PDB file of C-alpha atoms and ligand atoms in Angstrom:
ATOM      1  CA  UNK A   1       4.433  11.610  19.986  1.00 60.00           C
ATOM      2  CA  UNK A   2       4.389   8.500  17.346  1.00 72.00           C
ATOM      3  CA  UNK A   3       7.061   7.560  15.531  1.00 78.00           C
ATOM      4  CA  UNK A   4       7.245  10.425  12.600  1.00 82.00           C
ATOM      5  CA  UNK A   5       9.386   9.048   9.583  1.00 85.00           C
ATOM      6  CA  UNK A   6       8.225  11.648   7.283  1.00 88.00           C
ATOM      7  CA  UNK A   7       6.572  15.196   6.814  1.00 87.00           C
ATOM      8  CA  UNK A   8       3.285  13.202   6.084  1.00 88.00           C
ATOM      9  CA  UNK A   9       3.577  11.473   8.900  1.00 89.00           C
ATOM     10  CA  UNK A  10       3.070  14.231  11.698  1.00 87.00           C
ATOM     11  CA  UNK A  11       0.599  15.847  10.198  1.00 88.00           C
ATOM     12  CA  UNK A  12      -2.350  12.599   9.704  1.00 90.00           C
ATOM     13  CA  UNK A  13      -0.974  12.010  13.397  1.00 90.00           C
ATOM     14  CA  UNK A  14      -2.354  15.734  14.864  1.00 89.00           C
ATOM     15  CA  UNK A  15      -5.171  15.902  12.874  1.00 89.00           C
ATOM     16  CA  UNK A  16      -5.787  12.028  14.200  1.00 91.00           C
ATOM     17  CA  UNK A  17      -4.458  12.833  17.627  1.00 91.00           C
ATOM     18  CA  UNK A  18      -7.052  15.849  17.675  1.00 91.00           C
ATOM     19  CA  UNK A  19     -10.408  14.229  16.641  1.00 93.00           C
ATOM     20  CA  UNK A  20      -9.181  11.398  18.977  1.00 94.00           C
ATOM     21  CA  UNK A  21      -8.759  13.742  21.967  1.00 94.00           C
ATOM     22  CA  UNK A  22     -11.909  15.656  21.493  1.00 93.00           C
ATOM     23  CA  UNK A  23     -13.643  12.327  21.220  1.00 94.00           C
ATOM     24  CA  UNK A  24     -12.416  10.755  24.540  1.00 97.00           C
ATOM     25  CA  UNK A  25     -13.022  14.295  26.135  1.00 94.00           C
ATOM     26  CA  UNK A  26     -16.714  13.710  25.172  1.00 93.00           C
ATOM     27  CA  UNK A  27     -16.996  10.136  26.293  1.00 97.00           C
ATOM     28  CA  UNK A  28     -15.770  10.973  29.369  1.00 97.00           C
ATOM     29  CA  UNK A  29     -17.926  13.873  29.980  1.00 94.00           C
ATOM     30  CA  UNK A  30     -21.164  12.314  28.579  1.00 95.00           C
ATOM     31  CA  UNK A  31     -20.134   8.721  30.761  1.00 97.00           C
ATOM     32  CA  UNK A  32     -19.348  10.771  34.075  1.00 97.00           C
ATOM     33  CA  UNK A  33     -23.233  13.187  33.388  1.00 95.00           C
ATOM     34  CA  UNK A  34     -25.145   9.709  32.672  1.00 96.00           C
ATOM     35  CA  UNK A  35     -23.731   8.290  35.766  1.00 96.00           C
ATOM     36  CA  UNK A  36     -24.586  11.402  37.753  1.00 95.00           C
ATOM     37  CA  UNK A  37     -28.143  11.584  36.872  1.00 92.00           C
ATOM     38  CA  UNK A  38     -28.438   7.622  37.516  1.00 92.00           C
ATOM     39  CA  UNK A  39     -28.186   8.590  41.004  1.00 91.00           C
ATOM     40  CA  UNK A  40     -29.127  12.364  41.295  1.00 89.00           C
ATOM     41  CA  UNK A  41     -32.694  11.946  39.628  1.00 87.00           C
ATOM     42  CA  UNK A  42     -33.645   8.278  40.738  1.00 88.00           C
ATOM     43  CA  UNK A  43     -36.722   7.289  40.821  1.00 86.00           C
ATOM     44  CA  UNK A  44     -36.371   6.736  44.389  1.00 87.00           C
ATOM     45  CA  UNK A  45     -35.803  10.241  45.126  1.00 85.00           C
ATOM     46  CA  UNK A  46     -38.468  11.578  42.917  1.00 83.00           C
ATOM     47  CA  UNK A  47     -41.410   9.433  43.009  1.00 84.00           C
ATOM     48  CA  UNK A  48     -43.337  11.909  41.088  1.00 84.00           C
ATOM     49  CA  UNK A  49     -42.059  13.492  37.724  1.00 79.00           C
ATOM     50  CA  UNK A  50     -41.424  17.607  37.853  1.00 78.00           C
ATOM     51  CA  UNK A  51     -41.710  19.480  34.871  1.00 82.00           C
ATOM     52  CA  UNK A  52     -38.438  20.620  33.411  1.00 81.00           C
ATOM     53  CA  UNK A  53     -38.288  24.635  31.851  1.00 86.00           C
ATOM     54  CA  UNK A  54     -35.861  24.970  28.654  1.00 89.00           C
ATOM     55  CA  UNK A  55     -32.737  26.658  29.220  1.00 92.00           C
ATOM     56  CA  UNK A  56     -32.098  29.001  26.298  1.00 94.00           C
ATOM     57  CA  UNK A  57     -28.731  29.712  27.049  1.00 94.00           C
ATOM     58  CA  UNK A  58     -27.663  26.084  27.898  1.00 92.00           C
ATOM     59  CA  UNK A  59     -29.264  24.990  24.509  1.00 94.00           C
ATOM     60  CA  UNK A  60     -27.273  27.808  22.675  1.00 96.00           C
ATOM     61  CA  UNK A  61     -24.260  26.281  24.435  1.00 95.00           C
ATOM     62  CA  UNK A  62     -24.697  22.795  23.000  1.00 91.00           C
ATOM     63  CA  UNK A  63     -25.243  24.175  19.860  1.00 95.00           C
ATOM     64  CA  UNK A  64     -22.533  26.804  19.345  1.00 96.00           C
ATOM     65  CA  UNK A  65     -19.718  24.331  21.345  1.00 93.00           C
ATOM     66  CA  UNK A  66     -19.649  21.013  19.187  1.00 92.00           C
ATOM     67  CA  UNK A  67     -20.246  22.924  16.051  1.00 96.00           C
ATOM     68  CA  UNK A  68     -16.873  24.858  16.445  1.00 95.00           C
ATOM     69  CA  UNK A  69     -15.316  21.826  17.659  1.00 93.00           C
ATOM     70  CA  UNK A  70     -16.463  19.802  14.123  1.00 94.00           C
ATOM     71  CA  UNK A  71     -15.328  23.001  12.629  1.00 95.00           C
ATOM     72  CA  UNK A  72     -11.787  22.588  13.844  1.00 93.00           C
ATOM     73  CA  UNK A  73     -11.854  19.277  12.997  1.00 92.00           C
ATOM     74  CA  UNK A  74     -12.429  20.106   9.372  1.00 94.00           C
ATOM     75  CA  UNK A  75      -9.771  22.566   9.285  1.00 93.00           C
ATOM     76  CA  UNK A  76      -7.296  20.535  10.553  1.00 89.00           C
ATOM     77  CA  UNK A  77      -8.121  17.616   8.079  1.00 90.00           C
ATOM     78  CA  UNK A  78      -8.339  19.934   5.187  1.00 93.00           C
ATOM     79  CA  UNK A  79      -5.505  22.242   6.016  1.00 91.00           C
ATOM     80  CA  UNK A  80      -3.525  18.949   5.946  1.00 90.00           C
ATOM     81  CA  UNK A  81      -5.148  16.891   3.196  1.00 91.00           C
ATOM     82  CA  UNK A  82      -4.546  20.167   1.164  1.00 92.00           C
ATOM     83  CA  UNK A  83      -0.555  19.793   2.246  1.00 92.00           C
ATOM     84  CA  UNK A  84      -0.581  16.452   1.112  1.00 91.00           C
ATOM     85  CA  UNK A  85      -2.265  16.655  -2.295  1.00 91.00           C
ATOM     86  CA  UNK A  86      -0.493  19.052  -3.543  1.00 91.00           C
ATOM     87  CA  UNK A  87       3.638  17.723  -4.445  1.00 91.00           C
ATOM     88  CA  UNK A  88       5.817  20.685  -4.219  1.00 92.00           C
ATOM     89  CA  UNK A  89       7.676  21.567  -7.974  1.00 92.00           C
ATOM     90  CA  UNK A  90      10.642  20.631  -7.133  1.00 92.00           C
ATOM     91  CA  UNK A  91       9.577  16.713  -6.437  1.00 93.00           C
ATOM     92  CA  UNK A  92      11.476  13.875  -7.469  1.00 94.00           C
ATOM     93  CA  UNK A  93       9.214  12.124  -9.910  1.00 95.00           C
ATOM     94  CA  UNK A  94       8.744   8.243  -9.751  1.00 96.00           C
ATOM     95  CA  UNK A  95       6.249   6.124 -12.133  1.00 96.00           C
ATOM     96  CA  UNK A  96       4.500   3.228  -9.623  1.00 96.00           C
ATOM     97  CA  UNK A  97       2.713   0.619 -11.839  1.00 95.00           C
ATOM     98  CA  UNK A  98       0.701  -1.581  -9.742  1.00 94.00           C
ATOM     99  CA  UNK A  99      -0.433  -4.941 -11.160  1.00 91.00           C
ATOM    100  CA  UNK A 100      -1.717  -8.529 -10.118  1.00 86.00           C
ATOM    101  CA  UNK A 101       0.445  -8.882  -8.149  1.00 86.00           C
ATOM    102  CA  UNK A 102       3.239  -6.941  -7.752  1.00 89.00           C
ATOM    103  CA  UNK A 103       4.590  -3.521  -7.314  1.00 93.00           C
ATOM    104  CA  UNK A 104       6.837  -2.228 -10.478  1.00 92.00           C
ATOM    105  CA  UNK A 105       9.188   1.709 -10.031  1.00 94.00           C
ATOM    106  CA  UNK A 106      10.199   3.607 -12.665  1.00 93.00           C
ATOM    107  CA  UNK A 107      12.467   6.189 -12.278  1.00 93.00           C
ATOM    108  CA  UNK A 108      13.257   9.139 -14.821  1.00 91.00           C
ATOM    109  CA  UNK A 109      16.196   8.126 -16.318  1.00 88.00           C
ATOM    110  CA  UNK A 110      15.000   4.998 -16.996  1.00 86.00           C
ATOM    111  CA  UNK A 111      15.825   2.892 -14.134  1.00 88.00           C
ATOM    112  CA  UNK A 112      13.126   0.009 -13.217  1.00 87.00           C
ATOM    113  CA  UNK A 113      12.422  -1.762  -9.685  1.00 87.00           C
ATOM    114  CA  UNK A 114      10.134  -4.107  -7.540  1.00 87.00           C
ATOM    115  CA  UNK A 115      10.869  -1.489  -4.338  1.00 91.00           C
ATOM    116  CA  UNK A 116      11.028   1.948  -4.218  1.00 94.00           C
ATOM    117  CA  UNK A 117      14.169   3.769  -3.435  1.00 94.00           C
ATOM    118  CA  UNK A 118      14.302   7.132  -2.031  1.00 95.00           C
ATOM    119  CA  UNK A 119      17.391   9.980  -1.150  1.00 95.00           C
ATOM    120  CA  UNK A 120      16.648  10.702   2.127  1.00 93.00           C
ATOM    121  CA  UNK A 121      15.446  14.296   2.941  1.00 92.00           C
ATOM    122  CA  UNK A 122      14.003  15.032  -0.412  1.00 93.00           C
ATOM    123  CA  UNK A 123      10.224  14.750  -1.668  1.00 94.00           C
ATOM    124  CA  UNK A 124       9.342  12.439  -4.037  1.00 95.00           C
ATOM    125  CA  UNK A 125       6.348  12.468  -5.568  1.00 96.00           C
ATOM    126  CA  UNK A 126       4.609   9.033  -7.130  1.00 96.00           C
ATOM    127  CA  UNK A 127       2.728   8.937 -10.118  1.00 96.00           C
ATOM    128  CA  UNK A 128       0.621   6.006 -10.096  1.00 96.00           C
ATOM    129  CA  UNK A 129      -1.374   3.826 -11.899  1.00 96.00           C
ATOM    130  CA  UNK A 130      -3.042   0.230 -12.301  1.00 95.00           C
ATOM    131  CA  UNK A 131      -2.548  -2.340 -15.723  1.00 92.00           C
ATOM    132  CA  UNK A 132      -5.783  -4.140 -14.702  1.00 90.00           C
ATOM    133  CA  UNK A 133      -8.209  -3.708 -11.639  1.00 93.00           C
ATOM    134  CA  UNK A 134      -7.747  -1.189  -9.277  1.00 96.00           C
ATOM    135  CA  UNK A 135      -4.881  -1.642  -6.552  1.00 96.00           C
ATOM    136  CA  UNK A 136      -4.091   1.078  -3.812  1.00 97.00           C
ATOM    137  CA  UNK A 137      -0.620   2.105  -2.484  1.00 96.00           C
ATOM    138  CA  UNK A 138      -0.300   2.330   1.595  1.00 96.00           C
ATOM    139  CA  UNK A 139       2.680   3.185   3.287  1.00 95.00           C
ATOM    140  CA  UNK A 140       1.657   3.047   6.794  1.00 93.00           C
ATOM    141  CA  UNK A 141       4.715   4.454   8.519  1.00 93.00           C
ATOM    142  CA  UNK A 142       3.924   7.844   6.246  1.00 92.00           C
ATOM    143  CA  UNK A 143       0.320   7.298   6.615  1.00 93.00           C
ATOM    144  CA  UNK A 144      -0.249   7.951   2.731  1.00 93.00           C
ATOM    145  CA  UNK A 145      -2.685   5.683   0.799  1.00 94.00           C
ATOM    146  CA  UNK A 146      -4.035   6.184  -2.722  1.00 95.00           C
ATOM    147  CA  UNK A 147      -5.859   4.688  -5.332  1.00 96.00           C
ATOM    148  CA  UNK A 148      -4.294   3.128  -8.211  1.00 96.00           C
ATOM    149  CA  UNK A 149      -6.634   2.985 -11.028  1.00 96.00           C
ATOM    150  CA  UNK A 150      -6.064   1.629 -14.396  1.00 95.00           C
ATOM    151  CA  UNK A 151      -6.096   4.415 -17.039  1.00 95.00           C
ATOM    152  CA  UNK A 152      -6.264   6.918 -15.201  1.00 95.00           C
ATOM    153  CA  UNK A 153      -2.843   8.855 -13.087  1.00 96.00           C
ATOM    154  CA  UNK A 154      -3.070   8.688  -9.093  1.00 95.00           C
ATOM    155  CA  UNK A 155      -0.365  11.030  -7.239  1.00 94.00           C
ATOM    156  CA  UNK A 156       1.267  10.726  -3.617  1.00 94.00           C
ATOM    157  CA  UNK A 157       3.997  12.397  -2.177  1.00 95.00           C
ATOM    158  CA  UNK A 158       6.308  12.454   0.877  1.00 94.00           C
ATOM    159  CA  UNK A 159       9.740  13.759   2.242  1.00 93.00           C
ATOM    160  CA  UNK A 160      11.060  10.930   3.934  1.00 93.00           C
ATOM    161  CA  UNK A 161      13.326  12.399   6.969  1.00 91.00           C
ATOM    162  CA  UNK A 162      14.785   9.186   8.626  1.00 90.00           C
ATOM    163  CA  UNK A 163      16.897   6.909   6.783  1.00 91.00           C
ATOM    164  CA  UNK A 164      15.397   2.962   6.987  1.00 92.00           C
ATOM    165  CA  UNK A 165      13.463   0.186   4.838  1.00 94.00           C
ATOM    166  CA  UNK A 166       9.123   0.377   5.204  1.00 94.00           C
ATOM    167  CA  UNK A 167       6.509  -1.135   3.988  1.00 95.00           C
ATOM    168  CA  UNK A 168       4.580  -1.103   0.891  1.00 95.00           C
ATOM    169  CA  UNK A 169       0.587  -2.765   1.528  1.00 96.00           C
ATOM    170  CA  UNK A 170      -1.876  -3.219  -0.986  1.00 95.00           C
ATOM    171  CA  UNK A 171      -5.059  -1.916   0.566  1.00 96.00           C
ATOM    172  CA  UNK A 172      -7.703  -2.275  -2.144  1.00 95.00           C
ATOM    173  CA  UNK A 173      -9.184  -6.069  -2.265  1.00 95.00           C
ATOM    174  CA  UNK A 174      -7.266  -7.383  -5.709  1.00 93.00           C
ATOM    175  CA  UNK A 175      -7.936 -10.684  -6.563  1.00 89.00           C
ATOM    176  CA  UNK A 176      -5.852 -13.950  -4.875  1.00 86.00           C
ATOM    177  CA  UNK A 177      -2.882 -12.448  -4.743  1.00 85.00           C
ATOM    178  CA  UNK A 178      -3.814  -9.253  -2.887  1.00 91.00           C
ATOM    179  CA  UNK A 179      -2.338 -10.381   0.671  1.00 89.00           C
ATOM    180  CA  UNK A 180       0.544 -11.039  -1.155  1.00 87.00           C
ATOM    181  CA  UNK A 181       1.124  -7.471  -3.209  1.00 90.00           C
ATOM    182  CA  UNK A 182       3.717  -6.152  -0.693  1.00 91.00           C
ATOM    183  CA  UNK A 183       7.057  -4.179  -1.370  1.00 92.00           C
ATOM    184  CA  UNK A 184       9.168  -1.405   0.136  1.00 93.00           C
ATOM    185  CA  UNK A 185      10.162   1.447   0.450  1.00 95.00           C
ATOM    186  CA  UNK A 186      14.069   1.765   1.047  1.00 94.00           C
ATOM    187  CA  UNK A 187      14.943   5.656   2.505  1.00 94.00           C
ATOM    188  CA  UNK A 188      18.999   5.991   1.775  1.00 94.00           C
ATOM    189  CA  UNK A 189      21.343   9.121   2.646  1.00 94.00           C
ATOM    190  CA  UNK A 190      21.877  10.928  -0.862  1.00 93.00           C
ATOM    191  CA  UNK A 191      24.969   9.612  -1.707  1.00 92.00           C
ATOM    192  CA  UNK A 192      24.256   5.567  -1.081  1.00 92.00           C
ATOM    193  CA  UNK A 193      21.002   6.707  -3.341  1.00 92.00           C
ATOM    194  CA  UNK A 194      22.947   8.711  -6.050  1.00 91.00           C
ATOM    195  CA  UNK A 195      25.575   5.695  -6.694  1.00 90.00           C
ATOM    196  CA  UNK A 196      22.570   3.313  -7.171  1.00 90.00           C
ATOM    197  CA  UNK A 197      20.550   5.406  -9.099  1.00 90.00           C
ATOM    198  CA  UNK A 198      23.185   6.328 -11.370  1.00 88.00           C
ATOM    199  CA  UNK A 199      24.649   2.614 -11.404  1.00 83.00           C
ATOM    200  CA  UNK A 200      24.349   1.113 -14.990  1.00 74.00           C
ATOM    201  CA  UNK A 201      22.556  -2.443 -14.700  1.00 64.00           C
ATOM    202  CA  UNK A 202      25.211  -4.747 -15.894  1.00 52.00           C
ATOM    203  CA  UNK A 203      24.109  -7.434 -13.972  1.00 48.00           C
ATOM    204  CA  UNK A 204      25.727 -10.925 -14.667  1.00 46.00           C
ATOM    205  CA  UNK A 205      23.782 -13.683 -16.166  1.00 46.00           C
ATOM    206  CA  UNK A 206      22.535 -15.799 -13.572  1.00 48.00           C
ATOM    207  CA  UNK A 207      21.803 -12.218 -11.143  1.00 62.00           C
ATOM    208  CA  UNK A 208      19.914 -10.837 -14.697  1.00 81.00           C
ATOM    209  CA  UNK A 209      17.139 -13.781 -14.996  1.00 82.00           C
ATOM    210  CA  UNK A 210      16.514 -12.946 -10.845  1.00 80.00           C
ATOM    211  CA  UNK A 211      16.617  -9.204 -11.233  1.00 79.00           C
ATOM    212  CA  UNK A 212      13.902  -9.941 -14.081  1.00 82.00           C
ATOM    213  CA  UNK A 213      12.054 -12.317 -12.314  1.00 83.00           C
ATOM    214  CA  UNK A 214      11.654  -9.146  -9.446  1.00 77.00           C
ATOM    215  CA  UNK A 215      11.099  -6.103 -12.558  1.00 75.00           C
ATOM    216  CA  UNK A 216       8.504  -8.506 -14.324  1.00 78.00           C
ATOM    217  CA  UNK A 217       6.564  -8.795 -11.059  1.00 76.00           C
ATOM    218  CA  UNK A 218       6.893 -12.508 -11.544  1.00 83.00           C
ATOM    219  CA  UNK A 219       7.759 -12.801  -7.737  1.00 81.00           C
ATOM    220  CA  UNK A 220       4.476 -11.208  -6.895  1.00 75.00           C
ATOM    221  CA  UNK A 221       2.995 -14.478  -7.306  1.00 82.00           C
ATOM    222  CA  UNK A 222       5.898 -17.019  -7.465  1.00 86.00           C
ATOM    223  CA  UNK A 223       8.530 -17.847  -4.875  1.00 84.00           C
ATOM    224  CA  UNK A 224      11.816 -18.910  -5.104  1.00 85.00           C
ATOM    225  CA  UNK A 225      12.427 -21.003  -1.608  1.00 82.00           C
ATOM    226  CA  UNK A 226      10.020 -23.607  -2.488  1.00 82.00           C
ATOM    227  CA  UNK A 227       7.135 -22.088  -0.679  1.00 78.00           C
ATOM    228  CA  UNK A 228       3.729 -21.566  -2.052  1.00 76.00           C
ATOM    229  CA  UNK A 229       2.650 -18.215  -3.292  1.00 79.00           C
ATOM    230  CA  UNK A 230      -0.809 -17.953  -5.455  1.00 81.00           C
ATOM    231  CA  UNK A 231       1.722 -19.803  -8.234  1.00 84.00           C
ATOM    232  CA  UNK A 232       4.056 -22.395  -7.798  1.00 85.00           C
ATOM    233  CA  UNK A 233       7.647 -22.024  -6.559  1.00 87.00           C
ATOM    234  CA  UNK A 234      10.292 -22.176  -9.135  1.00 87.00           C
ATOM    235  CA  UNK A 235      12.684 -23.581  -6.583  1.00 86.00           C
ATOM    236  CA  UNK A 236      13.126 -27.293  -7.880  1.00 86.00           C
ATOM    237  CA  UNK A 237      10.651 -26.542 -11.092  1.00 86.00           C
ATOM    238  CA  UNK A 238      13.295 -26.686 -13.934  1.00 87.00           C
ATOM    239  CA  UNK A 239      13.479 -29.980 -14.747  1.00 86.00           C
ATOM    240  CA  UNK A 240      10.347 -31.674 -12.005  1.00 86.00           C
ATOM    241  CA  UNK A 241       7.430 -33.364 -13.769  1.00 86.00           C
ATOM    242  CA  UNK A 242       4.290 -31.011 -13.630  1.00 85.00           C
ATOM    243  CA  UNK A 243       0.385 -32.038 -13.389  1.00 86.00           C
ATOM    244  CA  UNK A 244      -1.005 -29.565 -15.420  1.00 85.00           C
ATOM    245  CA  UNK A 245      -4.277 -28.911 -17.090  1.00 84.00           C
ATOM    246  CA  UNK A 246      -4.712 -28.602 -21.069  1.00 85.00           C
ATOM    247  CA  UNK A 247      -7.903 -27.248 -21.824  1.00 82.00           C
ATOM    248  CA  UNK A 248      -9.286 -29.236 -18.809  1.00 80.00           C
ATOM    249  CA  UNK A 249      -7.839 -32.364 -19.140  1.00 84.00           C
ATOM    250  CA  UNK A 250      -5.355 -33.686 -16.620  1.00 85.00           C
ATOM    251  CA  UNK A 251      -1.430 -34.207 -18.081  1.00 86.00           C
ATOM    252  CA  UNK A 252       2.169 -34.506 -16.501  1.00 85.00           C
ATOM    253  CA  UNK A 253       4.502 -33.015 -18.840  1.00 86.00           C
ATOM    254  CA  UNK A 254       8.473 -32.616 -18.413  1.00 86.00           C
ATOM    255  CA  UNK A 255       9.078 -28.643 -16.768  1.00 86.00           C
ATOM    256  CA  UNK A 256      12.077 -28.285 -19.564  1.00 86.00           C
ATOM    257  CA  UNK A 257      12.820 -24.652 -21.930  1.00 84.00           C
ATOM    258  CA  UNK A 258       9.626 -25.149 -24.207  1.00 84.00           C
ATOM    259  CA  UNK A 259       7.515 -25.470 -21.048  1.00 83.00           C
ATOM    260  CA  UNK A 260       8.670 -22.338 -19.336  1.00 84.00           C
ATOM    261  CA  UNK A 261       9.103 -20.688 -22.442  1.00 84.00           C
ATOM    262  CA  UNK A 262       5.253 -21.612 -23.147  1.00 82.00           C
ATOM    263  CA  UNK A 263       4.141 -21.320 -19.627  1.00 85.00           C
ATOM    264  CA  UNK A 264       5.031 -17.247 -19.774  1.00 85.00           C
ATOM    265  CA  UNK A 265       4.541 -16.075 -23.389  1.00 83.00           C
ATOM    266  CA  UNK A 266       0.848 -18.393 -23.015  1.00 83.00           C
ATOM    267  CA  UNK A 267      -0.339 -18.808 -19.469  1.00 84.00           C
ATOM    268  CA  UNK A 268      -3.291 -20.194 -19.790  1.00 81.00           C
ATOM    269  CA  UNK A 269      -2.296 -22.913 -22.265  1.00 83.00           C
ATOM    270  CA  UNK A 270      -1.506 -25.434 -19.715  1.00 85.00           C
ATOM    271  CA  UNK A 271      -2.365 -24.228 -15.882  1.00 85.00           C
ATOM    272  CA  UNK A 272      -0.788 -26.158 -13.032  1.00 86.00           C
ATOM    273  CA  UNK A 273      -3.101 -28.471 -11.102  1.00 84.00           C
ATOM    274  CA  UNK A 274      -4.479 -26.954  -7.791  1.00 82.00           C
ATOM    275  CA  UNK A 275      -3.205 -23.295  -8.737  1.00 83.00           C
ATOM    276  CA  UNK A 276      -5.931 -20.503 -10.187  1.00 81.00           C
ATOM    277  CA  UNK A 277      -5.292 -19.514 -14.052  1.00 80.00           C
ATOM    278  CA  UNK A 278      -4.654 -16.055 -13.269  1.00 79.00           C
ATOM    279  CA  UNK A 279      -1.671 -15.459 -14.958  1.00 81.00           C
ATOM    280  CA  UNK A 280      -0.929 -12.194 -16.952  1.00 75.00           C
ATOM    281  CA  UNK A 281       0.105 -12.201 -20.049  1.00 74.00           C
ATOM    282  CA  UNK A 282       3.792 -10.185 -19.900  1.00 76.00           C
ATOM    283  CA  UNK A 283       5.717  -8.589 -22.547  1.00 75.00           C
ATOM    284  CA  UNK A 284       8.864 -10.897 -22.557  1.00 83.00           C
ATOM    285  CA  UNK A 285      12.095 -10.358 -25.280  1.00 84.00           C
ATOM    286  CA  UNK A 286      13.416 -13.980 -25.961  1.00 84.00           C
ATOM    287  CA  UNK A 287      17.084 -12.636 -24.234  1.00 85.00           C
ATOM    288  CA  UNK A 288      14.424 -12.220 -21.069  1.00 85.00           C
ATOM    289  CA  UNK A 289      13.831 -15.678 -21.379  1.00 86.00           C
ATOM    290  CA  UNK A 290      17.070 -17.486 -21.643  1.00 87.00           C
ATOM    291  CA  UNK A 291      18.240 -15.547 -19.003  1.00 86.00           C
ATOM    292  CA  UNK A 292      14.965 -16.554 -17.152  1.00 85.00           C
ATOM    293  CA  UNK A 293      15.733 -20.384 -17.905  1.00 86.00           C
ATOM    294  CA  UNK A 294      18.943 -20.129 -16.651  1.00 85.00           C
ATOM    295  CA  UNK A 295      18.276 -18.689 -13.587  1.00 85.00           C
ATOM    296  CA  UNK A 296      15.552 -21.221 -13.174  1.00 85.00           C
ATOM    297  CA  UNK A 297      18.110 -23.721 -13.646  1.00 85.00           C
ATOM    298  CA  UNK A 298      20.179 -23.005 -10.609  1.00 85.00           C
ATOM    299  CA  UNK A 299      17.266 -22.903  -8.096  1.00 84.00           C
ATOM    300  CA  UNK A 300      17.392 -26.406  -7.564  1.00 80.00           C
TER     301      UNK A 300
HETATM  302 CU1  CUA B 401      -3.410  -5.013  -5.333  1.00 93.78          CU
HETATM  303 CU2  CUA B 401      -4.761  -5.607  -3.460  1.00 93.78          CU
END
């Protein structure tokens, strides 16, 4: 009936389609029954109240009826919630860090991404976790959500059956940046996925510092078109004259190599004026950072 791009996604949609039905059944029937006695025992009609006898077998009725009916409604959820917490064996495995901000894939053989991507027609089964507060994975279009909590492991799975690109939401409150903790998740026929996953990264120089920028989650935060994101936008930065803040006191300094280079191995040195100090502290080799810089240079 709704648009099913997974084996997830059919089953939350019965079990919702179910309660929903049930629900509307009973509006309509307790509506329609209030509306009939309105008229049918009006005051007009019966100036004087009767007494009213119990009716065992009409009490025994709304007993017995609503109880199965919450009954089903159980089974359905847990026959399904059952399906979807348990991963079968045989599920692809892929590590999902969540941090502020960003969304960060690793993949068993050692490939790292900012968006998940998935053979079609094959489960894959996330195993998830947070670096700092607690973040939560939603892919709507699956209708799979779970916590990810920092030292502890979270799992979801799915079998995606329909090749396209969907999103990724954040759906625990984060911080600043939590509207802005989005990514996706790209479904791709086996072979289109097997060429990328087995693709060595030998990305040139200038593609490198942008690929890191995405892997280090930098863009969680940052933009690169010159729009505003919870931290500034590196478009035009390289180079620009930035107010910043040095232990609270108001300075313009020169954005050149030292400043970026200090800017991401010590955030909170010098924050930029008007932005929060929020900044995370990343593990950055100093090949990371050239590259980095130079990318920085061309987004003029
Ligand atoms: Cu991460 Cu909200």
């Amino acid at each position: 009936m709704f648009w099913e791009p997974s084996n997830t996604s059919g089953k939350v949609d019965s079990a919702f389609l179910f309660i929903v039905s049930i629900c509307i059944a009973l509006l309509v029937m307790v509506t329609f029954a209030m509306i009939l006695f309105l008229f049918k025992y009006n005051k007009k009609k019966h100036p004087r109240g009767e007494e009213v006898k119990e009716s065992t077998a009409l009490e025994i009725v709304w007993t017995v009826v609503p109880t199965i009916l919450v009954l089903l409604m159980f089974y359905y959820g847990w026959v399904d919630f059952r399906y979807i917490r348990n991963p079968p064996a045989n599920a692809m495995k892929v590590d999902v860090i969540a941090r502020e901000w960003s969304w960060h894939f690793k993949y068993d053989n050692g490939k790292e991404a900012g968006v998940l991507r998935v053979p079609i027609n094959k489960p894959v089964e996330l195993i998830m976790t947070s670096e700092d507060v607690i973040h939560s994975l939603f892919i709507p279009a699956f209708r799979i959500k779970e916590d990810c909590v920092p030292g502890m492991k979270t799992h979801l799975w799915f079998n995606a059956d329909e090749a396209g690109t969907y999103d990724i939401f954040c759906t625990e409150y984060c911080g600043v940046g939590h509207s802005h903790m989005l990514s996706k998740v790209i479904v791709m026929p086996v072979s289109d996925f097997e060429s990328w996953y087995q693709a060595k990264e030998a990305a040139p120089p200038v593609g490198g510092g942008q690929q890191l920028l995405e892997t280090k989650g930098c863009l969680g935060c940052h933009t690169t078109d010159g729009s505003p994101k919870v931290g500034p936008t590196f478009k035009g930065l390289y180079g620009s004259k930035v107010t910043v803040l040095t232990n609270g006191k108001e300075r313009i300094i020169l954005a050149d190599d030292a400043y970026i280079k200090q800017s991401i191995l010590h955030p909170d040195a010098d924050i930029v004026k008007g932005f929060p100090a929020v900044m995370p502290i990343l593990p950055v080799t100093d090949k990371e950072l050239q590259e980095i810089i130079a990318y920085m240079k061309t987004l003029k």
